[in-house]
Tab-separated table of N, CA, C and O and ligand atoms in Angstrom:
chain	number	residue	atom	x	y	z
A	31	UNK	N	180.999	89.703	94.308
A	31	UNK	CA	181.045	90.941	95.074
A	31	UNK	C	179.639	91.361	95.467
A	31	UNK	O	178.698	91.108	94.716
A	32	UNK	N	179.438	92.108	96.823
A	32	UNK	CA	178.306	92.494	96.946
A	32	UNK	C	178.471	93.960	97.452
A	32	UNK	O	179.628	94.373	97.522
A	33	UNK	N	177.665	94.627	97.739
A	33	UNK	CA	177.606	96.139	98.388
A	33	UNK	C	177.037	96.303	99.194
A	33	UNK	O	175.830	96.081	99.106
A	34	UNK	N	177.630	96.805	100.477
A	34	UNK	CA	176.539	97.352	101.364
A	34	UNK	C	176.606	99.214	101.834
A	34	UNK	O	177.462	100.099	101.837
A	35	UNK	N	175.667	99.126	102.062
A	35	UNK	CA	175.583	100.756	102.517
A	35	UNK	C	175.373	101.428	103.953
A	35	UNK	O	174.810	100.492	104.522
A	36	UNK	N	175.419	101.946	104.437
A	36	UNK	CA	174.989	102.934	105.856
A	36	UNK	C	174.364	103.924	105.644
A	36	UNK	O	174.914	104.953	105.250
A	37	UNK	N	173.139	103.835	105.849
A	37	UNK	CA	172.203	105.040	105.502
A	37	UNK	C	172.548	105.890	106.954
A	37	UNK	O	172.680	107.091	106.719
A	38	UNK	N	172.713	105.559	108.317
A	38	UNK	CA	172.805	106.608	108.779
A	38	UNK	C	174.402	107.175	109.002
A	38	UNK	O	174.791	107.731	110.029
A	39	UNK	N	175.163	106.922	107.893
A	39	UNK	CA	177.111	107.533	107.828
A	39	UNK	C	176.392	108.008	106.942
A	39	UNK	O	175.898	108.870	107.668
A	40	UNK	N	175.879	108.188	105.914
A	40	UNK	CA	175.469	108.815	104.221
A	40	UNK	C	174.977	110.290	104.372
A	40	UNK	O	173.877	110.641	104.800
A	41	UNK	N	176.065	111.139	103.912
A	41	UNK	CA	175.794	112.749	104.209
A	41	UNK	C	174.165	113.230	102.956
A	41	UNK	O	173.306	114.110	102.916
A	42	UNK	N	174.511	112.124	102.228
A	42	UNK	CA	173.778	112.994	100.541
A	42	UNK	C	174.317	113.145	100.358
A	42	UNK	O	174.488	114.114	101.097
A	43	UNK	N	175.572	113.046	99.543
A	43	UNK	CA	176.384	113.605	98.421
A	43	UNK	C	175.868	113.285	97.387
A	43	UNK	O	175.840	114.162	96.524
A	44	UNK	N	175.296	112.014	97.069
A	44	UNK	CA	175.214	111.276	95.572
A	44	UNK	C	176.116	110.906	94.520
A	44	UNK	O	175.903	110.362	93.436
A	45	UNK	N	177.412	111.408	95.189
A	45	UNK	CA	178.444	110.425	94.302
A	45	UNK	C	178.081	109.391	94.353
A	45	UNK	O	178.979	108.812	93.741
A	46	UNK	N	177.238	108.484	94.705
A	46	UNK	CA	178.069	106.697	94.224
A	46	UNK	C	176.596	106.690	93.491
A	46	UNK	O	176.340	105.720	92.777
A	47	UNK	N	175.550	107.809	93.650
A	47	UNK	CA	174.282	107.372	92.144
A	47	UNK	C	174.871	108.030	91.058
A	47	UNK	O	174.620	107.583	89.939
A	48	UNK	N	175.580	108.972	91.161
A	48	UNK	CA	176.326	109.805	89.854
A	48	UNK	C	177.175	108.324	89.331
A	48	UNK	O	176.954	107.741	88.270
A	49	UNK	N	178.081	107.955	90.274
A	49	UNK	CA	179.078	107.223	89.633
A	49	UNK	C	178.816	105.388	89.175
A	49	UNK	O	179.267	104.476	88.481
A	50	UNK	N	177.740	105.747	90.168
A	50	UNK	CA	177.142	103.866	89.577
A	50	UNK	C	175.342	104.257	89.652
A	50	UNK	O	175.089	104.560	90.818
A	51	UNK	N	174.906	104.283	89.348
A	51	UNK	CA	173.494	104.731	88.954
A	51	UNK	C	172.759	103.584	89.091
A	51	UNK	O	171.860	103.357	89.901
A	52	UNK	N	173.362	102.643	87.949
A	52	UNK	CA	172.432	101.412	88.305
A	52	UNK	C	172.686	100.232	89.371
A	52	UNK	O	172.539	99.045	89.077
A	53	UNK	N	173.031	100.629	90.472
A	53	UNK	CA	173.464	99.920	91.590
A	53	UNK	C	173.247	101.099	92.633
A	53	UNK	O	172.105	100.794	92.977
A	54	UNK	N	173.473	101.947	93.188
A	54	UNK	CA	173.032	103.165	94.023
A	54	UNK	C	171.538	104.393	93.644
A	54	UNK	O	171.227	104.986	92.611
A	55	UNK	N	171.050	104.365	94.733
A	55	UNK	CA	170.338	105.343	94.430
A	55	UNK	C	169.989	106.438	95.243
A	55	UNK	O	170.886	106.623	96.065
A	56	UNK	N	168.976	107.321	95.373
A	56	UNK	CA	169.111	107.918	96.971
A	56	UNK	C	167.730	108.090	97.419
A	56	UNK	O	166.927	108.654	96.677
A	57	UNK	N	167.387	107.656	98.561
A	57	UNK	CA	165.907	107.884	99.126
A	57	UNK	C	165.794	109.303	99.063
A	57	UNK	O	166.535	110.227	99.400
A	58	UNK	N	164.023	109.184	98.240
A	58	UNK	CA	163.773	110.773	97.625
A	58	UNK	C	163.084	111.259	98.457
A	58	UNK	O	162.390	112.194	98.058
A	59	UNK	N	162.968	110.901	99.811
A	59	UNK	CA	163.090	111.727	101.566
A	59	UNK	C	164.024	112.062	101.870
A	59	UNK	O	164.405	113.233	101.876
A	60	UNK	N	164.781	110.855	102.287
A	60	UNK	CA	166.155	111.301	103.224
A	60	UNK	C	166.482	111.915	102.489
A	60	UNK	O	166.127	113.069	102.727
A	61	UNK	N	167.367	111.770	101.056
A	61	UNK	CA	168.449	111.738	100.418
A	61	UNK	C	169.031	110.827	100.434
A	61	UNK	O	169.718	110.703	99.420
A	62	UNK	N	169.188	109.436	101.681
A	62	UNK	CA	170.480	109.106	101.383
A	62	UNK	C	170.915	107.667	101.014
A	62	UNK	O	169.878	107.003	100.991
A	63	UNK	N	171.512	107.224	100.845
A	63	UNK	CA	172.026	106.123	99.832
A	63	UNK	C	170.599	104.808	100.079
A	63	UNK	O	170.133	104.463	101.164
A	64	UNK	N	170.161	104.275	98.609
A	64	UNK	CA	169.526	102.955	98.619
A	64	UNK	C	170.557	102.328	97.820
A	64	UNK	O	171.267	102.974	97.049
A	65	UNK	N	170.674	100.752	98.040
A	65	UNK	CA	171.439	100.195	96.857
A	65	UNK	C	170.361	99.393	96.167
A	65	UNK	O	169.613	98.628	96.776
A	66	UNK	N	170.326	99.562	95.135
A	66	UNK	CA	169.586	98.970	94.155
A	66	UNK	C	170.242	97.456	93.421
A	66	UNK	O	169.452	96.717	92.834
A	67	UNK	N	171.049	97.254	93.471
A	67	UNK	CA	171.729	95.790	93.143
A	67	UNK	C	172.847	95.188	93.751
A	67	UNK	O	173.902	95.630	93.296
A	68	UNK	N	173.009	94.114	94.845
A	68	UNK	CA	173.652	93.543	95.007
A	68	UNK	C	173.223	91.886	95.234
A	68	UNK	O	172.242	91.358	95.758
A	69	UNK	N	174.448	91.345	94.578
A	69	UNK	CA	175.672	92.183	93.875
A	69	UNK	C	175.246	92.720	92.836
A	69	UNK	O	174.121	92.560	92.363
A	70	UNK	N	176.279	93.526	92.322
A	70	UNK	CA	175.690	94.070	91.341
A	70	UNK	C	176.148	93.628	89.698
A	70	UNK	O	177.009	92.756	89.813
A	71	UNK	N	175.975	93.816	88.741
A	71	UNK	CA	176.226	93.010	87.566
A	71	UNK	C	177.661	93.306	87.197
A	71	UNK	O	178.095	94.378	87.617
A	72	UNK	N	178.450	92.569	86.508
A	72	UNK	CA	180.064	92.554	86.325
A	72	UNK	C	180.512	93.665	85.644
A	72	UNK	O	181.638	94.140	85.797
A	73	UNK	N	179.270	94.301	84.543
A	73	UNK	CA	180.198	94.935	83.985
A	73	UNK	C	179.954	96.730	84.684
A	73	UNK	O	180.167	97.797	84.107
A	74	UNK	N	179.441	96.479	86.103
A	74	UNK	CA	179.287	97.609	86.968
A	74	UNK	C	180.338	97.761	88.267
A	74	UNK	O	180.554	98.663	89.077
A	75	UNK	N	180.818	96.574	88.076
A	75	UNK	CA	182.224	96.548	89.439
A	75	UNK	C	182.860	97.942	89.387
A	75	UNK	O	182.627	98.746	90.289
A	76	UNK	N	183.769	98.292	88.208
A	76	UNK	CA	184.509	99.298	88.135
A	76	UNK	C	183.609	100.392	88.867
A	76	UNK	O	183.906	100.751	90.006
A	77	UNK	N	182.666	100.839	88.294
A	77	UNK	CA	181.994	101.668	88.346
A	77	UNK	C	181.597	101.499	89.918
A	77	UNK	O	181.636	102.685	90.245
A	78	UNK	N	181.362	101.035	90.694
A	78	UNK	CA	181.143	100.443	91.985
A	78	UNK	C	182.044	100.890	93.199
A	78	UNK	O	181.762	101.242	94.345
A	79	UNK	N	183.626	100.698	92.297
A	79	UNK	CA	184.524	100.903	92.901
A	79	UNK	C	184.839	102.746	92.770
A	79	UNK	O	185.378	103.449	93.625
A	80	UNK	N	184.366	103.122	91.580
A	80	UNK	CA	185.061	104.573	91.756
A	80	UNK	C	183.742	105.067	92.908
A	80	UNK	O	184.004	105.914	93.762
A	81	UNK	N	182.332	104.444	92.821
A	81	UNK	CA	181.916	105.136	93.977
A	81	UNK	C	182.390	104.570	95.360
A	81	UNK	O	181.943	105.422	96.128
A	82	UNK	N	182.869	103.871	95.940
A	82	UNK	CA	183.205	103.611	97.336
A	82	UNK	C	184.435	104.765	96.966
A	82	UNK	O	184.561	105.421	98.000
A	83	UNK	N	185.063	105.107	96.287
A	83	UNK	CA	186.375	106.021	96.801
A	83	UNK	C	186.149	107.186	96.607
A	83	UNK	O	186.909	108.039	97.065
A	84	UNK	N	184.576	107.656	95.571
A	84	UNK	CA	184.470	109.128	95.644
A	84	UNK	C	183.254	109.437	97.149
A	84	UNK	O	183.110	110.562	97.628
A	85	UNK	N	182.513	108.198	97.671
A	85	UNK	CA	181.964	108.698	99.164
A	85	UNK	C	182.849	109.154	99.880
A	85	UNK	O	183.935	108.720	100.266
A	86	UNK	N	182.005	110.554	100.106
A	86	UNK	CA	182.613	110.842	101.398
A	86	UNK	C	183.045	111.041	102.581
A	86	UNK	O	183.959	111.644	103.144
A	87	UNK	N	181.757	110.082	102.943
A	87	UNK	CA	181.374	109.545	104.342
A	87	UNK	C	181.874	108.103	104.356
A	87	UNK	O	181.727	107.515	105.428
A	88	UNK	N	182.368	107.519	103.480
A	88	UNK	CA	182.379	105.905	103.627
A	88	UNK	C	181.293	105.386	103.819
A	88	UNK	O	181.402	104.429	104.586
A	89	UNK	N	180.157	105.588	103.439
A	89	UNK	CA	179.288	105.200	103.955
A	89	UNK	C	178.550	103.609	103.006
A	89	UNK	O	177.490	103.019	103.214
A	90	UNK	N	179.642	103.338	101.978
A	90	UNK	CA	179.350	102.015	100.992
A	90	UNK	C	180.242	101.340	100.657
A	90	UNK	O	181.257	101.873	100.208
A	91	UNK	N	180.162	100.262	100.748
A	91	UNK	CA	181.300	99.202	100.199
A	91	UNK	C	180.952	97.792	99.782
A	91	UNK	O	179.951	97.078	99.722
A	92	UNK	N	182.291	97.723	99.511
A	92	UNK	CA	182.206	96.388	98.912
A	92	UNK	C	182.750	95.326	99.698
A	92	UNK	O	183.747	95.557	100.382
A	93	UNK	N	182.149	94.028	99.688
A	93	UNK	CA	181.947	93.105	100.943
A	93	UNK	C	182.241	91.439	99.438
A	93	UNK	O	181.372	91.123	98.625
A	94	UNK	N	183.082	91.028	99.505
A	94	UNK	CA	183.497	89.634	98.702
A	94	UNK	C	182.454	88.405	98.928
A	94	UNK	O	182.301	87.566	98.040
A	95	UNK	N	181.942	88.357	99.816
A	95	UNK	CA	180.706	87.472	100.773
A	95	UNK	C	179.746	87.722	101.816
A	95	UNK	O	180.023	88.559	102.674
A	96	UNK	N	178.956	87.275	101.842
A	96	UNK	CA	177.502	87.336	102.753
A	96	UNK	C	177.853	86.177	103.268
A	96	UNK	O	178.731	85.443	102.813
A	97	UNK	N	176.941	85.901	104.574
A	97	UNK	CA	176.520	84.454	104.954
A	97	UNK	C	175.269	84.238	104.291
A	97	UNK	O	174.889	83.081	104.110
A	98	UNK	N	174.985	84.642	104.133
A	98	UNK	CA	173.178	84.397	103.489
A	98	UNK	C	172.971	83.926	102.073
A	98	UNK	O	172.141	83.099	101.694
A	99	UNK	N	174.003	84.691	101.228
A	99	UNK	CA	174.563	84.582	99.717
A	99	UNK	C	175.813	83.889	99.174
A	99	UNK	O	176.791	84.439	99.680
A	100	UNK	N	176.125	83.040	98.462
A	100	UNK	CA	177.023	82.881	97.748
A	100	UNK	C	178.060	84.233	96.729
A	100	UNK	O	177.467	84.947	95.920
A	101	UNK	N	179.058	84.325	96.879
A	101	UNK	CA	180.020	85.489	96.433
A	101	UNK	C	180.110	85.149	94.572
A	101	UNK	O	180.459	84.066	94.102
A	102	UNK	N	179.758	86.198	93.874
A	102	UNK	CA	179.791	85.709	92.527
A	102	UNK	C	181.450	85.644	92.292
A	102	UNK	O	181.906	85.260	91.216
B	278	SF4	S1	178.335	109.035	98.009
B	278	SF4	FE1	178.331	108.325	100.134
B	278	SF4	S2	177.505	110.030	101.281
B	278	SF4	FE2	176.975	110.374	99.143
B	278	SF4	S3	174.925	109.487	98.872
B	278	SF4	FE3	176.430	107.935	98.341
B	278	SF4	S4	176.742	106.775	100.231
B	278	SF4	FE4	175.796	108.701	100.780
């Protein structure tokens, strides 16, 4: 699994650094979403997933493959 983000859909909320911390973070200009690990480590999926459903912009998700990367 990997993650990607849209910094310009990303209101600032910070749900997905509240809810995955060590995989989201938030530019301490903008506010708004950096991802800090992708993919990100296994036992952070869950946690990954409650943030793509608590954004409220949609502005992050989860993507099974890259072309660039192999899919863990
Ligand atoms: S939860 Fe969504 S809107 Fe809020 S900071 Fe994260 S990506 Fe941006």
């Amino acid at each position: 699994m990997f993650v990607e983000a849209n910094p310009e859909r990303c209101c600032g909320a910070g749900m997905c650094a509240l809810a995955a911390p060590e995989v989201f973070g938030q530019d301490e200009e903008a506010g708004t979403v950096l991802v800090l690990a992708s993919p990100p480590d296994v036992e952070h999926w869950e946690a990954v997933q409650d943030a793509v459903q608590l954004c409220p912009s949609g502005a992050i998700r989860i993507v099974m493959s890259r072309v660039d990367e192999q899919p863990i």
